[in-house]
mmCIF file of C-alpha atoms and ligand atoms in Angstrom:
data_model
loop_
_atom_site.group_PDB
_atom_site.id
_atom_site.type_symbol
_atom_site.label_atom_id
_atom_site.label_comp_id
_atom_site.label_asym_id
_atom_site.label_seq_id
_atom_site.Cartn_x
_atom_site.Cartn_y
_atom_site.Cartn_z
ATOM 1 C CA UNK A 18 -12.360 -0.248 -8.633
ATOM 2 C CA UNK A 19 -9.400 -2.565 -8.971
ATOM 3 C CA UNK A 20 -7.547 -2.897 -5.316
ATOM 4 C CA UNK A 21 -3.725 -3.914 -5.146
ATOM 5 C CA UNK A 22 -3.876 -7.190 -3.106
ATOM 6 C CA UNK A 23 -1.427 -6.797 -0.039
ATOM 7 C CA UNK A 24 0.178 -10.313 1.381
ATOM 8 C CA UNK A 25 0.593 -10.304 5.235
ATOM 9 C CA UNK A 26 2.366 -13.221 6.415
ATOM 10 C CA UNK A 27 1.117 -14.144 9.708
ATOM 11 C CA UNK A 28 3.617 -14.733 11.977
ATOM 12 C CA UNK A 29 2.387 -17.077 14.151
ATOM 13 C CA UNK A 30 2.568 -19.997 11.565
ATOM 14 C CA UNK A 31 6.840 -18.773 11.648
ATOM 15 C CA UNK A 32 9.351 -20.594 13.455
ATOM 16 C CA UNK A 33 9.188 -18.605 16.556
ATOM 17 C CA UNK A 34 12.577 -20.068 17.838
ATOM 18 C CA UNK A 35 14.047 -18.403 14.703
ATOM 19 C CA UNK A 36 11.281 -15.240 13.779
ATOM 20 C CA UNK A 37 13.478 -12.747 12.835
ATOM 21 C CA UNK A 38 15.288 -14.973 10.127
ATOM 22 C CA UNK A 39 11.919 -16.296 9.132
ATOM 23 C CA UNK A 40 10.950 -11.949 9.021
ATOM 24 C CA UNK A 41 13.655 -11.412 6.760
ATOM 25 C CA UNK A 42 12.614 -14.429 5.113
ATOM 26 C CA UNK A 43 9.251 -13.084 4.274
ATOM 27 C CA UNK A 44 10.532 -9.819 3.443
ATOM 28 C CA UNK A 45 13.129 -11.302 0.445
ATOM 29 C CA UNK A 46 9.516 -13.197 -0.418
ATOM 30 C CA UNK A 47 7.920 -10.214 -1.534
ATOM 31 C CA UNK A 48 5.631 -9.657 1.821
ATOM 32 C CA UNK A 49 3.323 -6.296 1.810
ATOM 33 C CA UNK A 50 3.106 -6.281 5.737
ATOM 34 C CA UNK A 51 3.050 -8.105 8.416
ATOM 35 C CA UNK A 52 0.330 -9.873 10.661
ATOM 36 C CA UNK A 53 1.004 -9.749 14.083
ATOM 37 C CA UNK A 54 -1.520 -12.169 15.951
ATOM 38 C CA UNK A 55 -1.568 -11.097 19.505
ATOM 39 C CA UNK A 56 -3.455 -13.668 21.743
ATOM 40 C CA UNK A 57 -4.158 -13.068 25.824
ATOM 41 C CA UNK A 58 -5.386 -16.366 26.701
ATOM 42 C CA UNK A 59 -8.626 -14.462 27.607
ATOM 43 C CA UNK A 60 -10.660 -13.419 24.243
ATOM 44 C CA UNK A 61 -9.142 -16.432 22.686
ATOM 45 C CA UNK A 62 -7.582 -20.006 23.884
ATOM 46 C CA UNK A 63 -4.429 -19.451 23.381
ATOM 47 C CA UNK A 64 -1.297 -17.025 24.019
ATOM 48 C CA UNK A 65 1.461 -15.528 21.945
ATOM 49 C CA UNK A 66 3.407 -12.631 22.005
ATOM 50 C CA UNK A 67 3.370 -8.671 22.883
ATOM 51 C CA UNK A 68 4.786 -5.652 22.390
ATOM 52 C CA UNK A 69 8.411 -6.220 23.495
ATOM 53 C CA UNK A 70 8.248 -8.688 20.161
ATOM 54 C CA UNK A 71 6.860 -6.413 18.331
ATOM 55 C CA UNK A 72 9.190 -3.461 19.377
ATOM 56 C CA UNK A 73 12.040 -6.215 18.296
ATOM 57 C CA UNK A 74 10.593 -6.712 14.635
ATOM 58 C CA UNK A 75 10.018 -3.189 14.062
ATOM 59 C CA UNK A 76 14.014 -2.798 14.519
ATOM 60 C CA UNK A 77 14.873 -5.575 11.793
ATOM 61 C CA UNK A 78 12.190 -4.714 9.672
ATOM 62 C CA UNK A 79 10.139 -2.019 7.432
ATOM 63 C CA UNK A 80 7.508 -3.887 6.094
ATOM 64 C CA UNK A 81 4.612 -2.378 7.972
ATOM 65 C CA UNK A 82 3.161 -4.264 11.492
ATOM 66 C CA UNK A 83 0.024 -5.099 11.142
ATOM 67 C CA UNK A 84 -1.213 -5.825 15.178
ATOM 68 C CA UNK A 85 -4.383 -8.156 14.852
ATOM 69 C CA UNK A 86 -5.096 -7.702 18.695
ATOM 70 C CA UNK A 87 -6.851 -10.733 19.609
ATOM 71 C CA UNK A 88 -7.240 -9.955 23.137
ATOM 72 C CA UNK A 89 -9.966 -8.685 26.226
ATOM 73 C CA UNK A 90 -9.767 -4.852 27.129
ATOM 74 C CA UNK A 91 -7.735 -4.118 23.811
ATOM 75 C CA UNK A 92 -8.235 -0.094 25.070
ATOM 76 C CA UNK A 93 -5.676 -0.875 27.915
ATOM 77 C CA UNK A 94 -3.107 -2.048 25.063
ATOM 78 C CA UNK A 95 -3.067 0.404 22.289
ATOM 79 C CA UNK A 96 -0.487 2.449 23.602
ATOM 80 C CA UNK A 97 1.608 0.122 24.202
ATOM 81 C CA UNK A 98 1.673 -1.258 20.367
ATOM 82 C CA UNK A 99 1.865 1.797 18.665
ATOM 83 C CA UNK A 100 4.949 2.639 21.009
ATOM 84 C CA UNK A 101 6.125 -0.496 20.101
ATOM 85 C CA UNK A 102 6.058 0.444 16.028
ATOM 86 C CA UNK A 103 2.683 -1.138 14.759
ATOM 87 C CA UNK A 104 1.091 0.337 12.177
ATOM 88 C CA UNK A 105 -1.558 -0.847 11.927
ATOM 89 C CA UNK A 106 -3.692 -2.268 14.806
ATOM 90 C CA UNK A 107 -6.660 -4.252 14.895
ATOM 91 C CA UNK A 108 -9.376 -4.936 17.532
ATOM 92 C CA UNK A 109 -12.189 -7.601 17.670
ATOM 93 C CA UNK A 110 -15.716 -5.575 18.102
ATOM 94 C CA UNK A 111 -16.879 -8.538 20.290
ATOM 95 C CA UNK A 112 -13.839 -7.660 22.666
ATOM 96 C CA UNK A 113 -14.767 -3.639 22.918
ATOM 97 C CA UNK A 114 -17.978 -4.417 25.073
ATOM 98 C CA UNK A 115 -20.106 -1.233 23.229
ATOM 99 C CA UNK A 116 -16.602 1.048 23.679
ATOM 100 C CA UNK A 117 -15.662 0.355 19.569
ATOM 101 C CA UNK A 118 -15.803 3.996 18.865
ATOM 102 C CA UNK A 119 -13.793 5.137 21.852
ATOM 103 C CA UNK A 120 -10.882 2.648 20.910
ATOM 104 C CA UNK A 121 -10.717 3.476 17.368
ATOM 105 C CA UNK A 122 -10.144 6.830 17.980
ATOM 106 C CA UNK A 123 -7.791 5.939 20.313
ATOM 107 C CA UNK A 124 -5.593 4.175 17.586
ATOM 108 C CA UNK A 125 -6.302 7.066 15.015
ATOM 109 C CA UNK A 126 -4.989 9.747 17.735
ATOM 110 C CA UNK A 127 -1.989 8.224 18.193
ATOM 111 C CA UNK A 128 -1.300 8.456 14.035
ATOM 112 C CA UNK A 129 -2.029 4.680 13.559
ATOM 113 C CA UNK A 130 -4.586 2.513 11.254
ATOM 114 C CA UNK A 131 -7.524 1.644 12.836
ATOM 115 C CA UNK A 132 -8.960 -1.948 12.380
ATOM 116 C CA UNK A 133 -12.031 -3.925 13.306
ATOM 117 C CA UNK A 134 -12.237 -7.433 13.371
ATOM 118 C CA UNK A 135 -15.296 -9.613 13.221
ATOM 119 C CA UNK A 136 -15.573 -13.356 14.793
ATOM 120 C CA UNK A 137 -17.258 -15.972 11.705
ATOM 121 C CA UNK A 138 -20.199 -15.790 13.800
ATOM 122 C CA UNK A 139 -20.456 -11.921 13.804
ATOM 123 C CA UNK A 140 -22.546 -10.709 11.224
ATOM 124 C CA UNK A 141 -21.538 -7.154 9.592
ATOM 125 C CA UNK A 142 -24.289 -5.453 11.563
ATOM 126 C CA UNK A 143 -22.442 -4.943 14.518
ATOM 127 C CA UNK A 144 -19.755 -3.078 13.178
ATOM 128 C CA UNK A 145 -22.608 -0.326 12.013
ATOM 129 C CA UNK A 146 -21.685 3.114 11.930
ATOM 130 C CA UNK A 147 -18.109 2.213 12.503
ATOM 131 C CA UNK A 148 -17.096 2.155 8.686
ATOM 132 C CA UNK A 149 -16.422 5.661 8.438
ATOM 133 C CA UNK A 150 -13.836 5.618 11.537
ATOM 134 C CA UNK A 151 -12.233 2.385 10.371
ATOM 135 C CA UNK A 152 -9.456 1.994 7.926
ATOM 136 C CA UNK A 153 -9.439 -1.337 7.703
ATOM 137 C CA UNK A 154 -12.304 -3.885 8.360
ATOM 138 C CA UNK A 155 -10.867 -7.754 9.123
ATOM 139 C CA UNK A 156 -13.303 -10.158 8.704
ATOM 140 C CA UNK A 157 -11.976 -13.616 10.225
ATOM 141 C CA UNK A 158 -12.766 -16.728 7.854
ATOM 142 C CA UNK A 159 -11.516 -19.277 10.958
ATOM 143 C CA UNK A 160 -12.310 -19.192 14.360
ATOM 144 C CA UNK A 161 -9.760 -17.146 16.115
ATOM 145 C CA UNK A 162 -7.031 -18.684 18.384
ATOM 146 C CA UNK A 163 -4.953 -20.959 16.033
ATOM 147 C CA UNK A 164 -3.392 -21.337 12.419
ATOM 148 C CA UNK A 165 -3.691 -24.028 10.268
ATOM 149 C CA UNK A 166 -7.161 -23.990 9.934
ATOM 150 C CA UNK A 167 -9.438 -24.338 7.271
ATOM 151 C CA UNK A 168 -11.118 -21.407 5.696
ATOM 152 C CA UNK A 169 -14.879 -21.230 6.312
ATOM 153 C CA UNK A 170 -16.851 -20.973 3.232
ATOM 154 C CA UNK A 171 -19.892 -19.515 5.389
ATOM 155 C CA UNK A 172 -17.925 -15.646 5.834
ATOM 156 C CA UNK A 173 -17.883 -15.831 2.031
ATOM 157 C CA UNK A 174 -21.630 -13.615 1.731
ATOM 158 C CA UNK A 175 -20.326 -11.349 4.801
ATOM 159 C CA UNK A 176 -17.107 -10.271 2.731
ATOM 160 C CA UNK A 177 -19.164 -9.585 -0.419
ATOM 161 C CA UNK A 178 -21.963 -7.415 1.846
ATOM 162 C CA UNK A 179 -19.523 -5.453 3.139
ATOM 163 C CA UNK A 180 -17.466 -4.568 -0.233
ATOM 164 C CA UNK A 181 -20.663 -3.536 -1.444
ATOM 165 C CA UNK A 182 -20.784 -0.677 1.705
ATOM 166 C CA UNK A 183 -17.165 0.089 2.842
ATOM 167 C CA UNK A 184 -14.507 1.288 0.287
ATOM 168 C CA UNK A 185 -11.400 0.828 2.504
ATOM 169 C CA UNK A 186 -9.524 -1.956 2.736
ATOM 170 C CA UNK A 187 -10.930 -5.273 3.663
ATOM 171 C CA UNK A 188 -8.819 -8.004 5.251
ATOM 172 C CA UNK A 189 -9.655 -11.956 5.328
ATOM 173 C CA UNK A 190 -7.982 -13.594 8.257
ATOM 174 C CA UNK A 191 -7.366 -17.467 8.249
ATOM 175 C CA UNK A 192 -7.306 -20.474 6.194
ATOM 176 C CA UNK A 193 -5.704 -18.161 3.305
ATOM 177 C CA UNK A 194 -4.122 -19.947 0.164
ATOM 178 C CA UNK A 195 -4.288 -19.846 -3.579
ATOM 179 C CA UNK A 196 -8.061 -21.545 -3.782
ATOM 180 C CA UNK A 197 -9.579 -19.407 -0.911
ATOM 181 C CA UNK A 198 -7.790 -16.376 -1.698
ATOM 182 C CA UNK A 199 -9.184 -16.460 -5.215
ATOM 183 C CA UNK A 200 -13.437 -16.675 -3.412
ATOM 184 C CA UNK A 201 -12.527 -14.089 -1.046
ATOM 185 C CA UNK A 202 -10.416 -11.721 -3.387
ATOM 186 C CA UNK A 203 -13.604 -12.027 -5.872
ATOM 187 C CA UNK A 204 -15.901 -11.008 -3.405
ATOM 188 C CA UNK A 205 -13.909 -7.708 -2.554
ATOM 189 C CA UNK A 206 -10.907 -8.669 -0.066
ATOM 190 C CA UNK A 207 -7.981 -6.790 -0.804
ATOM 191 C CA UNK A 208 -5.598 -7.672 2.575
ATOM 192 C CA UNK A 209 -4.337 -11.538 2.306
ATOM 193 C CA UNK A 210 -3.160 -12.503 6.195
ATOM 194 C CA UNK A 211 -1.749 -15.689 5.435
ATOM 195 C CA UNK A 212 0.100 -18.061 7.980
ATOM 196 C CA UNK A 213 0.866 -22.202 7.193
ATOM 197 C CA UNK A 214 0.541 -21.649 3.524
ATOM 198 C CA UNK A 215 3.385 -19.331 3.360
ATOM 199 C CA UNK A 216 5.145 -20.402 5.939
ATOM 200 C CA UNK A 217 5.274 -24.447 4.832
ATOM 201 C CA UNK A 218 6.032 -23.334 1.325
ATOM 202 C CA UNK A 219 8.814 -24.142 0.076
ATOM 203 C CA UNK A 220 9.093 -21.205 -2.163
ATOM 204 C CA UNK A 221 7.460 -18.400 0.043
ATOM 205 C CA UNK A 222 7.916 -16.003 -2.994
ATOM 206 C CA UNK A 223 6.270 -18.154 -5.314
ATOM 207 C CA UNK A 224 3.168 -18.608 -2.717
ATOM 208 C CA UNK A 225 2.867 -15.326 -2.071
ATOM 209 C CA UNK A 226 2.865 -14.105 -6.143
ATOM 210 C CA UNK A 227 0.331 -17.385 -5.991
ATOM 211 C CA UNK A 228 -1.574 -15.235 -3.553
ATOM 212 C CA UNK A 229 -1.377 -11.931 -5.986
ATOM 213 C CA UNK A 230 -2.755 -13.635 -8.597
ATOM 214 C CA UNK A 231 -5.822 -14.162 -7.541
ATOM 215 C CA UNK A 232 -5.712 -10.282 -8.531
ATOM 216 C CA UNK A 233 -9.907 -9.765 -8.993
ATOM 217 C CA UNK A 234 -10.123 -10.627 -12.914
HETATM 218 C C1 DX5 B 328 -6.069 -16.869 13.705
HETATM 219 C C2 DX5 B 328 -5.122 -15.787 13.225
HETATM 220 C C3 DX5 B 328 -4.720 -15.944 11.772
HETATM 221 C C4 DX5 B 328 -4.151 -17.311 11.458
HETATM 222 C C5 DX5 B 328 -3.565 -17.375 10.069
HETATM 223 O O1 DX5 B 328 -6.560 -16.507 14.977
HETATM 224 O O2 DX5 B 328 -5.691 -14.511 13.371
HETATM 225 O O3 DX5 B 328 -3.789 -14.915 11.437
HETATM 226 O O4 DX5 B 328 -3.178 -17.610 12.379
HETATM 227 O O5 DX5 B 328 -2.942 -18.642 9.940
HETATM 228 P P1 DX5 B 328 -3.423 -19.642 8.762
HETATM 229 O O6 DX5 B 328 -3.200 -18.872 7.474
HETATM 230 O O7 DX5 B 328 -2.520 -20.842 8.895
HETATM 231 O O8 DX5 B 328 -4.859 -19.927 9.008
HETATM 232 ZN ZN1 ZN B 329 -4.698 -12.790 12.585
#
């Protein structure tokens, strides 16, 4: 089954003393959505933003949100990012301590898509029995916390195993341009969150339809 590949700019790789503009920016670029990295210091080693920014992209823009919650007791936030306008919001399964199915439901009850997120070093097995809540399963191909990374060739087998079981969409998170979208897009990813290679481009439409090319053959 062919999948339309969806580009996500993530944000944090923007100018963040100028993100709206550089929202805008992406949205003249051809963007599908946006990726929202949300970092608390806590899950991860370093700290962004939260849902007051995301409340303030929602008004400029209506590409859809895409909240990649990167962040300790994500069930205490979920609220508070759908009210703010995401659509779609994402939680690490090594951040919901056994509580996975409880959170989910949480984002589904409150009309939103429900993601799941895996750390590199996660293998798909821990996200058992979830694929039938989840919309959306993100499997991180860098270690999360920072853009600019390089992709990890390693995730490559986890990406294919889990095309091969979950029909929804499948998201690769990190290290994204026009080589390692092509291995991950040919092993089943359909969701392209991409930060410094869109973001340095010069041309950010020609990067992203760079990105869409890598269309499975
Ligand atoms: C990493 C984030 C990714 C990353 C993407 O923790 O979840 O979204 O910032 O940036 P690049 O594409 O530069 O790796
Ligand atoms: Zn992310």
């Amino acid at each position: 089954m062919k999948r339309r590949i969806k580009v996500a700019p993530s944000v944090i790789a923007a100018d963040q003393a100028r993100l709206g503009e550089e929202v805008k920016r992406m949205e003249k670029a051809g963007a599908d959505l946006l990726h929202i990295d949300v970092m608390d210091g806590h899950f991860v080693p370093n700290i962004t933003i939260g849902p007051d920014v995301v409340r303030a992209l929602d008004k400029i823009t209506d590409l859809p949100l895409d909240a990649h919650l990167m962040i300790a007791e994500p069930q205490k936030y979920i609220r508070a990012f759908s009210q703010a306008g995401a659509d779609y919001i994402t939680v690490h399964i090594e951040a919901c301590e056994g509580r996975a199915r409880e959170v989910i439901s949480q984002i589904k009850a409150l009309g939103k898509a429900a993601g799941i997120s895996l750390n590199p070093s996660t293998p798909l097995s821990a996200i058992k029995g979830l694929l039938k809540e989840v919309d959306l399963v993100l499997v991180m191909t860098v270690e999360p916390g920072f853009c600019g990374q390089k992709f990890m060739l390693s995730v490559i087998p986890k990406i294919k195993s889990l095309r091969k079981v979950f029909k929804g969409d499948i998201g690769v998170d990190g290290g994204i341009d026009q080589d390692t979208a092509g291995y991950a897009v040919s092993c089943g990813a359909n969701i392209l969150a991409c930060g410094s290679y869109i973001f340095r481009a010069k041309d950010p439409r020609r990067a992203i339809q760079n990105l869409k090319k890598c269309q499975k053959k």
